[in-house]
Amino acid sequence: ETGVTQTPRHLVMGMTNKKSLKCEQHLGHNAMYWYKQSAKKPLELMFVYNFKEQTENNSVPSRFSPECPNSSHLFLHLHTLQPEDSALYLCASSQAGAAYEQYFGPGTRLTVT
Amino acid sequence: AQTVTQSQPEMSVQEAETVTLSCTYDTSESDYYLFWYKQPPSRQMILVIRQEAYKQQNATENRFSVNFQKAAKSFSLKISDSQLGDAAMYFCAYLTNDYKLSFGAGTTVTVRA
């Protein structure tokens, strides 16, 4: 695997379910990000991790819970979601503390029913 | 927070012709970085071009070039000799001093054969 990978690519879940999104980067980066992409809206930054430490929580509801066990892996745990949470969730990575570009994964298309 | 505005939701271009995508941003910083990202229908976001604000010379990457007007806070992308593979959504992004990307709403580019 190369670059940034995300699993699953598609996920349908009910409002009472619990699921997790996984992101893995193979680029040796030390910063990882979660973004939400909804139709007709700019990408919204959700969480930032630098060297496994969360440095940004952009007022995200607690039904989204991130986890970063190491610099290569990032999870987004989901529980009791709402239909308006349906979106494309993108993971990205970069070198921390530097003005380098972020590399994105293909995203997980989440549908909440 | 920095605001990035892309005023063109959609643009259409004939194959081999040129198209220009507009982007304006709002900032009080003097040093920053600007990016154009491309998101094809397969959804993987990739970097097209990058511009450092302290550089007066406009960045160029093969058929892609920018017109960076710092005083006007404008950062347009020109795609020359358009190809069918250029069809995608294009996002303008601003990198903040704490290394977070702020995105515009995107412009969908359609290439006519």
mmCIF file of C-alpha atoms in Angstrom, chain B residues 7-95:
data_model
loop_
_atom_site.group_PDB
_atom_site.id
_atom_site.type_symbol
_atom_site.label_atom_id
_atom_site.label_comp_id
_atom_site.label_asym_id
_atom_site.label_seq_id
_atom_site.Cartn_x
_atom_site.Cartn_y
_atom_site.Cartn_z
ATOM 1 C CA SER B 7 -17.128 32.317 -6.908
ATOM 2 C CA GLN B 8 -17.552 29.875 -9.793
ATOM 3 C CA PRO B 9 -19.430 26.700 -8.805
ATOM 4 C CA GLU B 10 -19.000 25.257 -12.316
ATOM 5 C CA MET B 11 -16.842 25.904 -15.362
ATOM 6 C CA SER B 12 -16.878 24.247 -18.760
ATOM 7 C CA VAL B 13 -14.001 24.212 -21.241
ATOM 8 C CA GLN B 14 -13.442 22.760 -24.684
ATOM 9 C CA GLU B 15 -10.657 20.220 -24.950
ATOM 10 C CA ALA B 16 -7.319 21.912 -25.787
ATOM 11 C CA GLU B 17 -8.636 25.309 -24.672
ATOM 12 C CA THR B 18 -7.770 27.317 -21.569
ATOM 13 C CA VAL B 19 -9.867 27.850 -18.471
ATOM 14 C CA THR B 20 -9.215 30.073 -15.466
ATOM 15 C CA LEU B 21 -10.607 29.404 -12.005
ATOM 16 C CA SER B 22 -10.865 32.260 -9.558
ATOM 17 C CA CYS B 23 -10.105 32.281 -5.849
ATOM 18 C CA THR B 24 -9.982 35.094 -3.326
ATOM 19 C CA TYR B 25 -9.106 34.898 0.337
ATOM 20 C CA ASP B 26 -9.203 37.027 3.397
ATOM 21 C CA THR B 27 -6.196 37.272 5.709
ATOM 22 C CA SER B 28 -4.243 39.698 7.860
ATOM 23 C CA GLU B 29 -1.067 37.624 7.666
ATOM 24 C CA SER B 30 1.864 38.595 5.474
ATOM 25 C CA ASP B 31 3.423 35.164 5.101
ATOM 26 C CA TYR B 32 1.283 32.205 4.119
ATOM 27 C CA TYR B 33 0.880 29.460 1.556
ATOM 28 C CA LEU B 34 -1.792 28.846 -1.036
ATOM 29 C CA PHE B 35 -2.683 25.625 -2.804
ATOM 30 C CA TRP B 36 -4.896 24.312 -5.542
ATOM 31 C CA TYR B 37 -6.151 20.773 -5.064
ATOM 32 C CA LYS B 38 -7.914 18.587 -7.620
ATOM 33 C CA GLN B 39 -10.556 16.013 -6.727
ATOM 34 C CA PRO B 40 -11.490 13.772 -9.680
ATOM 35 C CA PRO B 41 -14.691 11.736 -9.611
ATOM 36 C CA SER B 42 -12.759 8.881 -7.954
ATOM 37 C CA ARG B 43 -12.501 11.247 -4.948
ATOM 38 C CA GLN B 44 -8.769 11.109 -4.176
ATOM 39 C CA MET B 45 -7.719 14.701 -3.583
ATOM 40 C CA ILE B 46 -4.333 15.535 -5.091
ATOM 41 C CA LEU B 47 -2.191 18.647 -5.022
ATOM 42 C CA VAL B 48 -2.014 20.601 -8.283
ATOM 43 C CA ILE B 49 0.124 23.579 -7.406
ATOM 44 C CA ARG B 50 1.486 25.541 -4.453
ATOM 45 C CA GLN B 51 2.413 29.219 -4.011
ATOM 46 C CA GLU B 52 4.410 30.852 -1.232
ATOM 47 C CA ALA B 53 3.136 34.362 -0.502
ATOM 48 C CA TYR B 54 6.644 35.767 -0.143
ATOM 49 C CA LYS B 55 7.462 34.797 -3.721
ATOM 50 C CA GLN B 56 6.445 37.293 -6.375
ATOM 51 C CA GLN B 57 6.907 34.812 -9.193
ATOM 52 C CA ASN B 58 3.780 32.889 -10.093
ATOM 53 C CA ALA B 59 4.031 29.128 -9.667
ATOM 54 C CA THR B 60 3.822 26.899 -12.722
ATOM 55 C CA GLU B 61 3.431 23.164 -12.981
ATOM 56 C CA ASN B 62 3.289 21.901 -16.554
ATOM 57 C CA ARG B 63 -0.089 23.040 -17.964
ATOM 58 C CA PHE B 64 -1.169 24.548 -14.649
ATOM 59 C CA SER B 65 -0.191 28.056 -13.610
ATOM 60 C CA VAL B 66 -1.410 30.598 -11.112
ATOM 61 C CA ASN B 67 -1.905 34.327 -11.132
ATOM 62 C CA PHE B 68 -1.106 35.413 -7.593
ATOM 63 C CA GLN B 69 -2.069 38.985 -6.758
ATOM 64 C CA LYS B 70 -1.104 39.490 -3.117
ATOM 65 C CA ALA B 71 -2.483 42.990 -2.701
ATOM 66 C CA ALA B 72 -5.807 41.947 -4.176
ATOM 67 C CA LYS B 73 -5.745 38.645 -2.222
ATOM 68 C CA SER B 74 -6.439 36.777 -5.407
ATOM 69 C CA PHE B 75 -5.091 33.384 -6.468
ATOM 70 C CA SER B 76 -6.467 32.142 -9.779
ATOM 71 C CA LEU B 77 -5.596 28.874 -11.505
ATOM 72 C CA LYS B 78 -5.147 28.633 -15.262
ATOM 73 C CA ILE B 79 -5.395 25.271 -16.972
ATOM 74 C CA SER B 80 -3.919 25.403 -20.464
ATOM 75 C CA ASP B 81 -4.466 22.884 -23.263
ATOM 76 C CA SER B 82 -7.268 21.274 -21.260
ATOM 77 C CA GLN B 83 -7.502 17.499 -21.363
ATOM 78 C CA LEU B 84 -10.365 15.153 -20.566
ATOM 79 C CA GLY B 85 -8.470 14.012 -17.485
ATOM 80 C CA ASP B 86 -8.622 17.539 -16.085
ATOM 81 C CA ALA B 87 -12.329 17.099 -15.372
ATOM 82 C CA ALA B 88 -12.654 17.317 -11.599
ATOM 83 C CA MET B 89 -13.573 19.549 -8.718
ATOM 84 C CA TYR B 90 -10.851 22.065 -7.925
ATOM 85 C CA PHE B 91 -10.357 23.474 -4.466
ATOM 86 C CA CYS B 92 -8.398 26.543 -3.505
ATOM 87 C CA ALA B 93 -6.852 26.325 -0.026
ATOM 88 C CA TYR B 94 -5.043 28.622 2.380
ATOM 89 C CA LEU B 95 -2.537 27.347 4.927
#
